[in-house]
Short mmCIF file of C-alpha atoms in Angstrom, two decimals:
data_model
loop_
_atom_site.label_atom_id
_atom_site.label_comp_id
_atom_site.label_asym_id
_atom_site.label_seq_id
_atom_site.Cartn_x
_atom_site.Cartn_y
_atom_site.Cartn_z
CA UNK A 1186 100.00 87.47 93.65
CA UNK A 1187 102.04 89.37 96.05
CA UNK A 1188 103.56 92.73 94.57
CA UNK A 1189 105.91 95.70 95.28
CA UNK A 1190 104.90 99.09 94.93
CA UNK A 1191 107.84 100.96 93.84
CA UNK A 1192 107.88 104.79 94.31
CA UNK A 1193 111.25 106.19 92.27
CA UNK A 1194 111.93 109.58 90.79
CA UNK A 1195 110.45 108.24 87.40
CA UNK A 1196 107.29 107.60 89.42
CA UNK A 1197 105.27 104.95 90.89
CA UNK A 1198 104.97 101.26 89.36
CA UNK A 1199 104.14 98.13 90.66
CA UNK A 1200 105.68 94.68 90.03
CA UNK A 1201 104.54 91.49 90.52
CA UNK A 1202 107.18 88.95 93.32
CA UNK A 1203 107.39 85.38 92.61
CA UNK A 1204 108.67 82.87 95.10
CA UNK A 1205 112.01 83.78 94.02
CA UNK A 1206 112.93 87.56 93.15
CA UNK A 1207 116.02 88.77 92.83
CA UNK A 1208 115.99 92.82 92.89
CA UNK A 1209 118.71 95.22 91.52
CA UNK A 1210 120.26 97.61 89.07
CA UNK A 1211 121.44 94.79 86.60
CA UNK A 1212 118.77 94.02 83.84
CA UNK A 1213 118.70 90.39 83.97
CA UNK A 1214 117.15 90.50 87.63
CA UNK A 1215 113.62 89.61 88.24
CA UNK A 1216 112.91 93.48 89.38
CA UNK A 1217 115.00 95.78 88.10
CA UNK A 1218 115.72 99.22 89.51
CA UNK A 1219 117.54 102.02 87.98
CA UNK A 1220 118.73 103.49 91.29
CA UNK A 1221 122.33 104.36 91.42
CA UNK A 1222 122.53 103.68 95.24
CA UNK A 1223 121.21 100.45 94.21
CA UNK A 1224 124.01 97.71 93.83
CA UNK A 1225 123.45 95.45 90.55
CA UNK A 1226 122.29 92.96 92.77
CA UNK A 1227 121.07 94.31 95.66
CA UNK A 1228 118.29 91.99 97.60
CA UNK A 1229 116.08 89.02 97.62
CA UNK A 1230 112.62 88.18 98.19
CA UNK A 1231 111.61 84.41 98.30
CA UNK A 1232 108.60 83.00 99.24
CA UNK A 1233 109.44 80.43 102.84
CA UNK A 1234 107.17 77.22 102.93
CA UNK A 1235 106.74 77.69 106.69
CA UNK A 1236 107.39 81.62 107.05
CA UNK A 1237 106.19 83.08 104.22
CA UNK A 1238 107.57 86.34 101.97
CA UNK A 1239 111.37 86.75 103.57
CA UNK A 1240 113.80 89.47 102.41
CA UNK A 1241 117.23 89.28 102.86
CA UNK A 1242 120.55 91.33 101.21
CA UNK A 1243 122.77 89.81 98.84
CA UNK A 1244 125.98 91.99 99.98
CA UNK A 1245 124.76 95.50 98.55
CA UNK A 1246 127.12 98.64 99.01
CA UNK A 1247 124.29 100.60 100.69
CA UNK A 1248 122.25 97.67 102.48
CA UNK A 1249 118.66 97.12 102.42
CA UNK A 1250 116.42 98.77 104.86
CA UNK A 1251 112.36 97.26 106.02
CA UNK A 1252 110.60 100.00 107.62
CA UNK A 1253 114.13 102.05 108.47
CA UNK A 1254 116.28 99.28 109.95
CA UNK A 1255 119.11 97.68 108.05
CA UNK A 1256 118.33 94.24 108.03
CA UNK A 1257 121.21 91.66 108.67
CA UNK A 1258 120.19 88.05 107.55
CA UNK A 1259 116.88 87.30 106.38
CA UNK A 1260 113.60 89.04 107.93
CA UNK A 1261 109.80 88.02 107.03
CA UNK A 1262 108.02 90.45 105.15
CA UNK A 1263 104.03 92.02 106.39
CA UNK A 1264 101.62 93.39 104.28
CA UNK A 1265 102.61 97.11 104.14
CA UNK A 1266 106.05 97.17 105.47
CA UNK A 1267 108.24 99.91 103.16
CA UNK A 1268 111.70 98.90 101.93
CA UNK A 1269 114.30 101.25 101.02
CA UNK A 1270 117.05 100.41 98.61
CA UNK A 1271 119.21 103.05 98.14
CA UNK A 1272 117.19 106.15 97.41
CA UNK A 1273 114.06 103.91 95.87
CA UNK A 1274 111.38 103.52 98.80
CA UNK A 1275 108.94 100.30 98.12
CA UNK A 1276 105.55 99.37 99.69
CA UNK A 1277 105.44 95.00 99.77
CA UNK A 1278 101.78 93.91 99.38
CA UNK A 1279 101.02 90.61 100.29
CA UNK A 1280 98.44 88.10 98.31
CA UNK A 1281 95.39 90.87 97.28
CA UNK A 1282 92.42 91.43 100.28
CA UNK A 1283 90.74 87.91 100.23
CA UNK A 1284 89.42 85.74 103.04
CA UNK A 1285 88.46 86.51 106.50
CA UNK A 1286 88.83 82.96 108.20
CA UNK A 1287 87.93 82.28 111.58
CA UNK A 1288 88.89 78.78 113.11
CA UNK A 1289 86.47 78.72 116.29
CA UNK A 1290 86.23 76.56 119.32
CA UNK A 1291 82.83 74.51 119.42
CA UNK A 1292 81.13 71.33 121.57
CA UNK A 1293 83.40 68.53 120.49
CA UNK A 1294 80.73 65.84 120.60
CA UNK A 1295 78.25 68.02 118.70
CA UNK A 1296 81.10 68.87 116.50
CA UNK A 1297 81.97 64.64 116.01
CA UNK A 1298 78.08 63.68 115.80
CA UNK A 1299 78.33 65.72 112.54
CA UNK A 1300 81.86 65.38 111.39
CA UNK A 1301 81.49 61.15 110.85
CA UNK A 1302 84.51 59.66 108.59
CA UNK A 1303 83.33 57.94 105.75
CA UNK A 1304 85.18 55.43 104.14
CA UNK A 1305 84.64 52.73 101.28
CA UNK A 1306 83.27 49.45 102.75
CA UNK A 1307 86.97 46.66 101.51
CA UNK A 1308 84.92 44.84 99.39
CA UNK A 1309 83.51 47.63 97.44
CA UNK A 1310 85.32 49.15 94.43
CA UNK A 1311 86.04 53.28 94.61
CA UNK A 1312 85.80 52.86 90.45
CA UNK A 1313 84.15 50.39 89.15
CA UNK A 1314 84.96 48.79 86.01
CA UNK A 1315 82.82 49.20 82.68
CA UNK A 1316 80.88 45.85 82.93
CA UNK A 1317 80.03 47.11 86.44
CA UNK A 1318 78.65 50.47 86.20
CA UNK A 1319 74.65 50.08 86.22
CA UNK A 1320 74.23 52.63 83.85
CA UNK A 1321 75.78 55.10 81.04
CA UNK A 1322 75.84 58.04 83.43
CA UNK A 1323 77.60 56.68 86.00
CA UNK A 1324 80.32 55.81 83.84
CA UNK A 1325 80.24 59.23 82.40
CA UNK A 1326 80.62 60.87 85.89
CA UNK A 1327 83.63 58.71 86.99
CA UNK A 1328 85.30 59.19 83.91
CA UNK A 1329 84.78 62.74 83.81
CA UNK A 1330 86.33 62.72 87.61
CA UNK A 1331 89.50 60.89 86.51
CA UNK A 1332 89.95 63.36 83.64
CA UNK A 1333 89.75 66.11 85.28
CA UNK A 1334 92.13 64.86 88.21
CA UNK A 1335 94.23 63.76 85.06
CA UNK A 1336 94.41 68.04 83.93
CA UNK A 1337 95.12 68.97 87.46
CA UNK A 1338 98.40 67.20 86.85
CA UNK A 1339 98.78 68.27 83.15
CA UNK A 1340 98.27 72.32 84.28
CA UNK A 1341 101.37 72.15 86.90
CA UNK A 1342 104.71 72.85 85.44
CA UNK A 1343 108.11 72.38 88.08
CA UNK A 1344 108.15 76.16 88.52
CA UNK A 1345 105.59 76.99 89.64
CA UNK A 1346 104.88 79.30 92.56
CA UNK A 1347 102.94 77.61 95.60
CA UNK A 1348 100.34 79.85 95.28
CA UNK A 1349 99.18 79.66 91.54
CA UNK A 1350 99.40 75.57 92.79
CA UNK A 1351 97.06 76.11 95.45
CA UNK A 1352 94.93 78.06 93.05
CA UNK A 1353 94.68 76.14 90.52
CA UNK A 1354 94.55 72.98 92.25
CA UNK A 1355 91.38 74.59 94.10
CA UNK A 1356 90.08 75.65 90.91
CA UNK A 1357 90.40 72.10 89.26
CA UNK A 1358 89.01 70.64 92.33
CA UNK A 1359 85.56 72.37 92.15
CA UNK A 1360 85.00 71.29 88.35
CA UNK A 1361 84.89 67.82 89.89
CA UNK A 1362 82.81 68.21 93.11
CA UNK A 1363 79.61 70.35 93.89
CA UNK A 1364 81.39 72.93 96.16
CA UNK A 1365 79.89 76.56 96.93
CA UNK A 1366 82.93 77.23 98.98
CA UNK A 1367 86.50 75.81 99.06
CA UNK A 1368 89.50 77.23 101.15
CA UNK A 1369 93.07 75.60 101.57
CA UNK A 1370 94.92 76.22 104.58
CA UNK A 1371 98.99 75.42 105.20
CA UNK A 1372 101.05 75.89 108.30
CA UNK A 1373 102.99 78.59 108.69
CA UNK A 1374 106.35 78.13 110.32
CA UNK A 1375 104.70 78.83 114.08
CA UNK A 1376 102.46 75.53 113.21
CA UNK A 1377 98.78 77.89 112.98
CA UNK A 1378 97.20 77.26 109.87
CA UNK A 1379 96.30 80.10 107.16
CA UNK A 1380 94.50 80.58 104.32
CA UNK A 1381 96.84 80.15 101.19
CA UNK A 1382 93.82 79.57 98.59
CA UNK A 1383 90.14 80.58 98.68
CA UNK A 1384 87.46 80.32 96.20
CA UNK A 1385 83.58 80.76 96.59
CA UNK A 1386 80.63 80.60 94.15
CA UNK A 1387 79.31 83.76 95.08
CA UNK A 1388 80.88 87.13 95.94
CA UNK A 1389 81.52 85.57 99.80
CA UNK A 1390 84.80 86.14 101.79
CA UNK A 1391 83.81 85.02 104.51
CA UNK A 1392 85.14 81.27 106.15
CA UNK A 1393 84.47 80.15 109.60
CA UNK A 1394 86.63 76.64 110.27
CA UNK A 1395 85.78 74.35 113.16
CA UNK A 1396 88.42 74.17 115.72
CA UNK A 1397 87.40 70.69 116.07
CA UNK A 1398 87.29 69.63 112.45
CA UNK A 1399 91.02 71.14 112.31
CA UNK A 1400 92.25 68.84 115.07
CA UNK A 1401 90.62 65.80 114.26
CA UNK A 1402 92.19 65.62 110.82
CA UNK A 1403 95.51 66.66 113.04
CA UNK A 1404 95.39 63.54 114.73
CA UNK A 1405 93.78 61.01 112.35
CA UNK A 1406 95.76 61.85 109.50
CA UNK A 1407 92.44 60.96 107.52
CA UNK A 1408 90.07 62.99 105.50
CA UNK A 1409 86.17 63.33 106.90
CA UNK A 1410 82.72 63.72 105.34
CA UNK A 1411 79.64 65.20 106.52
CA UNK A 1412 75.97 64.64 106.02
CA UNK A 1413 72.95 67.31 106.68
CA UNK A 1414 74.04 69.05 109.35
CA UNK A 1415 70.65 71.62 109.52
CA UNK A 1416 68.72 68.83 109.31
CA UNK A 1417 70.58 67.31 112.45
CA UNK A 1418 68.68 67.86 115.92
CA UNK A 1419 72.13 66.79 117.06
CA UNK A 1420 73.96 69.88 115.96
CA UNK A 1421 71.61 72.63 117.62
CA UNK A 1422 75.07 73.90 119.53
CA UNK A 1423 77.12 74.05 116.63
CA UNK A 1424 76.50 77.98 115.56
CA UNK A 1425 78.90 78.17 112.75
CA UNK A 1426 77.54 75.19 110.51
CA UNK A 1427 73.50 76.57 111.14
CA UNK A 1428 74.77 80.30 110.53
CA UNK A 1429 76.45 79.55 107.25
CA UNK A 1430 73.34 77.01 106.07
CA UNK A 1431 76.75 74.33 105.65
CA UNK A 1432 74.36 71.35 104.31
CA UNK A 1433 77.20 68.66 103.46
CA UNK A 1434 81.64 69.56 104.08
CA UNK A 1435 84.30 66.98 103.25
CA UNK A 1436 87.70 67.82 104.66
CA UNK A 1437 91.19 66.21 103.62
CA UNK A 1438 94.52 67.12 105.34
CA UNK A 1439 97.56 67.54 103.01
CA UNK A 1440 100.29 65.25 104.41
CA UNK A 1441 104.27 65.01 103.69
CA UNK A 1442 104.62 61.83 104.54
CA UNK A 1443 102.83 61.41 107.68
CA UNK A 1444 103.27 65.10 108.74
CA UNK A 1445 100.37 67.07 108.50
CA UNK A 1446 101.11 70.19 106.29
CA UNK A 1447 98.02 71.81 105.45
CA UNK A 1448 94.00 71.25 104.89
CA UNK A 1449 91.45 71.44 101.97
CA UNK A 1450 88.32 71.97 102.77
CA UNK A 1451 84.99 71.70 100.38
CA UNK A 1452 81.43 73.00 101.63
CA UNK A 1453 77.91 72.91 99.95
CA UNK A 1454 74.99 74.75 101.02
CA UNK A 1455 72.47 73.42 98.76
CA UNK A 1456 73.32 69.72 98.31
CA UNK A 1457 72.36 67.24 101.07
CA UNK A 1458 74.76 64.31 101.53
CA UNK A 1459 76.46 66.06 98.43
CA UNK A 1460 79.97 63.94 99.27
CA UNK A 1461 80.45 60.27 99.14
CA UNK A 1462 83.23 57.98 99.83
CA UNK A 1463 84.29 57.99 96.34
CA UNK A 1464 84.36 61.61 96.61
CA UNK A 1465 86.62 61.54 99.89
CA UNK A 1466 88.92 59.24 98.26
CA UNK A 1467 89.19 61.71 95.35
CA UNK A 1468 89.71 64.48 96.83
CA UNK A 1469 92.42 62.76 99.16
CA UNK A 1470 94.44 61.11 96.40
CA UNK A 1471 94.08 65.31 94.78
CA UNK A 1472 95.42 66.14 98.54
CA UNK A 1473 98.44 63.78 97.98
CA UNK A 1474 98.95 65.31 94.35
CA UNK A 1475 99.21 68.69 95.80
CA UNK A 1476 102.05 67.61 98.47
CA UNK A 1477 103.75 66.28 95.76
CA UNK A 1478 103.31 69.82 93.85
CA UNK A 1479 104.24 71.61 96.72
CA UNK A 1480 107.63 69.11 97.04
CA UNK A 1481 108.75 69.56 93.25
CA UNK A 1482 108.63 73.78 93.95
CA UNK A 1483 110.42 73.50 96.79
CA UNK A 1484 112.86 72.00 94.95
CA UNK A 1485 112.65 73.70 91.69
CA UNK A 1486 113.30 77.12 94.24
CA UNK A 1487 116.41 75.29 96.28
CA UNK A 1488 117.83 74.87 92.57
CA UNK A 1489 117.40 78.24 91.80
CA UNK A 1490 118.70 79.80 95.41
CA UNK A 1491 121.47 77.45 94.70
CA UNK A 1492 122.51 78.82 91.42
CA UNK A 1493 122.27 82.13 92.69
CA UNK A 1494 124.24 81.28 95.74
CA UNK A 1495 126.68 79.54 93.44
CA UNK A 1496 126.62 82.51 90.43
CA UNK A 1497 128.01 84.40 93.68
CA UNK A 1498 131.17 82.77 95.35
CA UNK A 1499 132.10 81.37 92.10
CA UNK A 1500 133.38 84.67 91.37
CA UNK A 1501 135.86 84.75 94.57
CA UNK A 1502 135.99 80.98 95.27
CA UNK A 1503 137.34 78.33 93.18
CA UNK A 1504 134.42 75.98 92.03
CA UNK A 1505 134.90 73.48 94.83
CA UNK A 1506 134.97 76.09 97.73
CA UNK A 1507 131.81 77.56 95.60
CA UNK A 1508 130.11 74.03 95.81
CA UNK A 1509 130.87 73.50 99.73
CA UNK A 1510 129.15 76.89 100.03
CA UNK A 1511 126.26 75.97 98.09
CA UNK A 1512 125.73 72.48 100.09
CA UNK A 1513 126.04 73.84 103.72
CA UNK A 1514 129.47 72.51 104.19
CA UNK A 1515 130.88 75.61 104.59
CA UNK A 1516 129.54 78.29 106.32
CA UNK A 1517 130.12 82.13 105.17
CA UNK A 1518 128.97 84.19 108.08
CA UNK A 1519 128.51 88.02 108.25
CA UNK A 1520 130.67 89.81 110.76
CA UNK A 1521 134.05 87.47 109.73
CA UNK A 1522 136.26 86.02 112.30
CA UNK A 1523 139.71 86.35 113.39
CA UNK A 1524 141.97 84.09 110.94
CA UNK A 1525 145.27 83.43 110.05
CA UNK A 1526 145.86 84.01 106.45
CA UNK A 1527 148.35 84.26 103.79
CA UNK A 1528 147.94 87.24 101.02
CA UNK A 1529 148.96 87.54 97.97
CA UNK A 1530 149.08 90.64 95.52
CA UNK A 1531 150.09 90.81 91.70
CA UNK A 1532 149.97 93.01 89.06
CA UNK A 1533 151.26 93.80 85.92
CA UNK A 1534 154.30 95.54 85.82
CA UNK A 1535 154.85 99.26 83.92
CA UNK A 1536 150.89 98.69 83.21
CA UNK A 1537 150.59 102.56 83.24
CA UNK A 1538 153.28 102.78 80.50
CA UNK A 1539 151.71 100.05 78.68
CA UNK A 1540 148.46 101.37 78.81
CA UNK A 1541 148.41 105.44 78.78
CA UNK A 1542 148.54 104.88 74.35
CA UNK A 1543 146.99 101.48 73.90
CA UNK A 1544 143.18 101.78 72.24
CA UNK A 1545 140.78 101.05 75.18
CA UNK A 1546 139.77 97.59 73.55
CA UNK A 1547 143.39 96.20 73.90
CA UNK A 1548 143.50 97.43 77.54
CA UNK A 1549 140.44 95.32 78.43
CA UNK A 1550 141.31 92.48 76.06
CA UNK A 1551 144.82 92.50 78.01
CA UNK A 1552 143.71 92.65 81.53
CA UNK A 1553 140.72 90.05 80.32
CA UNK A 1554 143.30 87.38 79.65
CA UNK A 1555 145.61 88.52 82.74
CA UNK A 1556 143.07 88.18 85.07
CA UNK A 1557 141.70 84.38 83.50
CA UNK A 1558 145.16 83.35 84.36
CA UNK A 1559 145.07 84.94 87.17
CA UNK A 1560 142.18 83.81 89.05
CA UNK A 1561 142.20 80.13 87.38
CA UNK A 1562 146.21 80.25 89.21
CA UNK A 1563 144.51 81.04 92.64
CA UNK A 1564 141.79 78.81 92.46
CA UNK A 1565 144.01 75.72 91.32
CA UNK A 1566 145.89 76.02 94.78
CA UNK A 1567 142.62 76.55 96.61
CA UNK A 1568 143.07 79.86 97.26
CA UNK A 1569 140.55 83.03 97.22
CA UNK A 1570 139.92 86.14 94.94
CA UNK A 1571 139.70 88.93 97.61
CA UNK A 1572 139.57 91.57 95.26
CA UNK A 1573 140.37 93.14 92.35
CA UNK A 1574 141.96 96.52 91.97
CA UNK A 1575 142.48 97.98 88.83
CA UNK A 1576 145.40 96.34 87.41
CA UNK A 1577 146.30 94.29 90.69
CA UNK A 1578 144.56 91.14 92.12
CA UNK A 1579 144.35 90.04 95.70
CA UNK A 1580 144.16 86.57 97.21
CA UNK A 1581 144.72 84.97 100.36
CA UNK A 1582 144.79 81.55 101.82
CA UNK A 1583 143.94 80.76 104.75
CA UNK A 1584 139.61 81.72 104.86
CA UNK A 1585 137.40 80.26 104.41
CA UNK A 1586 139.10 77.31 104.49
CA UNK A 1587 142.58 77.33 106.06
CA UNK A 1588 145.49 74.21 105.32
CA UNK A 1589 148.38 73.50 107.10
CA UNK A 1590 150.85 74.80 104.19
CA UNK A 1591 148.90 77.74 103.00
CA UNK A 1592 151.87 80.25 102.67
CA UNK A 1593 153.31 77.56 100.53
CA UNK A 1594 150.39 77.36 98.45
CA UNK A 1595 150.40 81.38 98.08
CA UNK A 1596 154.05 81.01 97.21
CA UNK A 1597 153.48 78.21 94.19
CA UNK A 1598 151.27 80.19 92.96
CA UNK A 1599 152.62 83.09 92.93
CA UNK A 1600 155.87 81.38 90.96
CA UNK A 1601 153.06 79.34 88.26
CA UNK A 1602 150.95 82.73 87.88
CA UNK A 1603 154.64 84.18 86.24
CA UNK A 1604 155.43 81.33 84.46
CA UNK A 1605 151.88 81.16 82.67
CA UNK A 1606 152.30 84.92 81.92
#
C-alpha cells in the first residue's frame, strides 16, 4: 500500500494513501495535518487507472509544492518525490520494494512453438455434470474450483482500492491452480505494461515476461497455455523459460470490452502440463471478473471525486451550477478570464451597534440565519457567492455562467433578499 512519510514538528509518522485521499487541517479528511499553513483542505492524492498516484491542490491559501515547485493542475507522483504543504515536508512512497520484471525480446517462432493456445474441443463440456464425472475426485476438484471463484467475488466490496483487488484476486487465484509464481500486469497511461500484483511461493522477486507472449495475447485477445517447455528440443533459444526451470505458464489478458487492459500470468516449475483447457477457461472467466472489479472502483472513486467536487462549489454555486460543475458541463479553469459581470454587496445595517453587547451565541445565531437567506436569495436567481466578509456578502452574475439580463437578476434579488429579511 502506498504511504506518506510525514516529517512535522511533532515528529515523523507515516500514513497509509488510498485511491482517494483527501489531505488537510480539518479532521474529517483522510490525512489530517495540524499545520497552520495548511488550509483545512489543502490537496489530493488519487490513484489514476492509466497514470497512477496523481496529486493535485484543492484551492489551498499556501499551495502545494512536489519536490519545490508549486504545482498547478494535477501532477503524477514517483516513489520518493517530497511534498511540502505549508511548513509540513512529506516523502510519497509508492507500493513497498516488490518485483523486478523484465519483459524481453526472444525468437518468435521458438517463442510460438511453446506458447500453443489451448482451447476446449465444442463438443466437450468445461464442467461436466454429476452423472458425468468418472469419479468422486473429479467432482470434488471442479467443485472446489467453482467455490473458490465463487469467494473471489464474495471478498470484493465496491470500494475497494485496485490494488488490494489485484491482490486478492491473485491470492484467490493460486488456491485454485498449482502456481509457484503469479504476476498481474496493467497499462499505464503511456500503454507499457507494469507490475500492479506479484506473488511467489518462495522468497523470489524476480519475473522475466516474454516480449512475445505479451503481444500475442495483444493481438488475439485470447488467453494461452503452455506445455513442458525444458523438455522441448524446440525451445533451446528461448533463455528466459530454461533459466527460470518455467515447466508449464498459462497467460490470460484482462479485457474492457475488447480493449486489452492488463495481463495475468500463472507459472509452475515443478508441474508438467500443469494447465488444461478447463484451467484456461477458469482463469479467463476470473480475468473477466477482475475487469469488472476494476470497473465498479472506478466508479465507486468518480462518486467520491464527485462528491468532493460537489461538497466544494456547492458552497459558492447554487446546486444546479454545482451539478454542471460536477458533470463537465461547465468548466472552472485556474487563471479566470476576462468577464462581464454584475456584483452585488449586502450587509446588515448598524451590525456593529447591534452586535458590540449581544452574547457571542446570538451574534452567530443572527448572522447564521442572515446568511441562509442570503445565499438561498442568490442562488434562486442563479447567481454566485463570491465571498463572505464579516457581516457583508458578495455575489455577482455574470461567471461562470453569464445571461442576457444578469444586472436584472442582481437587482431582484437584491429587492427579495430585503423583503425576506
Amino acid at each position: 500500500m502506498p504511504k506518506l512519510i510525514i516529517f512535522s514538528r511533532s515528529g515523523k509518522n507515516e500514513a497509509e494513501i488510498d485511491e482517494h485521499c483527501i489531505i488537510g487541517r480539518q479532521t474529517n479528511n483522510h490525512i489530517t495535518i495540524l499545520d497552520p499553513g495548511i488550509s483545512s483542505v489543502h490537496c489530493l492524492i488519487t490513484f489514476e487507472f492509466r497514470q497512477g498516484f496523481v496529486i493535485r491542490d484543492l484551492g489551498s491559501l499556501n499551495g502545494t509544492f512536489v519536490n519545490k515547485i508549486k504545482i498547478d493542475g494535477k501532477l503524477s507522483l514517483k516513489d520518493g518525490d517530497e511534498i511540502t504543504l505549508g511548513n509540513t515536508r512529506c516523502i510519497f512512497r509508492s507500493m513497498t520494494p516488490g518485483t523486478v520484471v523484465q519483459i524481453i525480446d526472444e525468437d518468435s517462432r521458438t517463442i510460438h512453438s511453446h506458447f500453443s493456445p489451448i482451447s476446449a474441443p465444442k463438443s466437450e463440456k468445461p464442467f461436466l455434470s454429476e452423472k458425468e464425472m468418472p469419479d468422486e475426485a473429479v467432482l470434488r476438484a471442479d467443485y472446489e474450483k467453482l467455490r473458490i471463484t465463487h469467494e473471489l467475488q464474495r471478498g470484493i466490496h465496491f470500494d475497494m482500492s485496485i490494488a488490494n483487488i489485484l491482490d486478492h484476486v491473485l491470492n484467490c487465484t493460486f488456491e485454485i491452480l498449482p502456481c509457484d509464481r503469479g504476476i498481474i500486469l496493467m497499462l499505464n497511461k503511456n500503454g507499457a505494461l507494469k507490475p500492479r500484483a506479484f506473488k511467489s511461493s518462495s522468497e523470489e522477486k524476480r519475473f522475466i515476461i516474454s516480449n512475445t507472449l505479451v503481444r500475442y495475447l495483444q493481438k488475439n485477445k485470447k488467453g494461452i497455455v503452455s506445455t513442458d517447455a525444458i523438455a522441448d528440443k524446440r525451445l533451446s533459444g528461448a533463455k528466459s523459460i530454461i533459466k527460470k526451470g518455467t515447466r508449464s505458464t498459462i497467460a490470460v489478458p484482462i479485457l474492457e470490452q475488447t480493449q486489452m487492459i492488463g495481463i495475468i500470468i500463472l507459472e509452475s516449475s515443478n508441474a508438467v502440463s500443469a494447465y488444461n483447457a478447463k484451467d484456461l477457461l477458469l482463469l479467463t472467466n476470473i480475468a473477466n471478473q477482475t475487469s469488472q472489479f476494476i470497473k465498479t472502483s472506478q466508479m465507486a472513486k468518480k462518486i467520491k471525486e464527485d462528491a468532493v467536487t460537489r461538497k466544494r462549489f456547492q458552497r459558492l454555486l447554487s446546486p444546479n451550477l454545482a451539478e454542471m460543475v460536477v458533470s463537465g458541463q461547465l468548466k472552472v479553469e485556474k487563471g479566470g478570464e476576462n468577464r462581464t459581470a454584475t456584483v452585488m454587496f449586502a450587509d446588515i445595517r448598524n451590525f456593529t451597534h447591534l452586535s458590540e453587547n449581544a452574547r457571542p451565541t446570538d451574534v452567530l445565531r443572527m448572522l447564521n440565519d442572515y446568511f441562509e437567506v442570503a445565499v438561498d436569495t442568490v442562488f434562486h436567481h442563479e447567481g454566485t457567492v463570491d465571498k463572505f466578509i464579516g457581516d457583508a456578502i458578495m455575489a455577482i452574475w455574470g461567471a461562470p455562467v453569464a445571461h442576457d439580463n444578469d444586472p436584472i437578476r442582481a437587482v431582484r434579488a437584491a429587492i427579495e433578499m430585503q423583503h425576506l429579511l
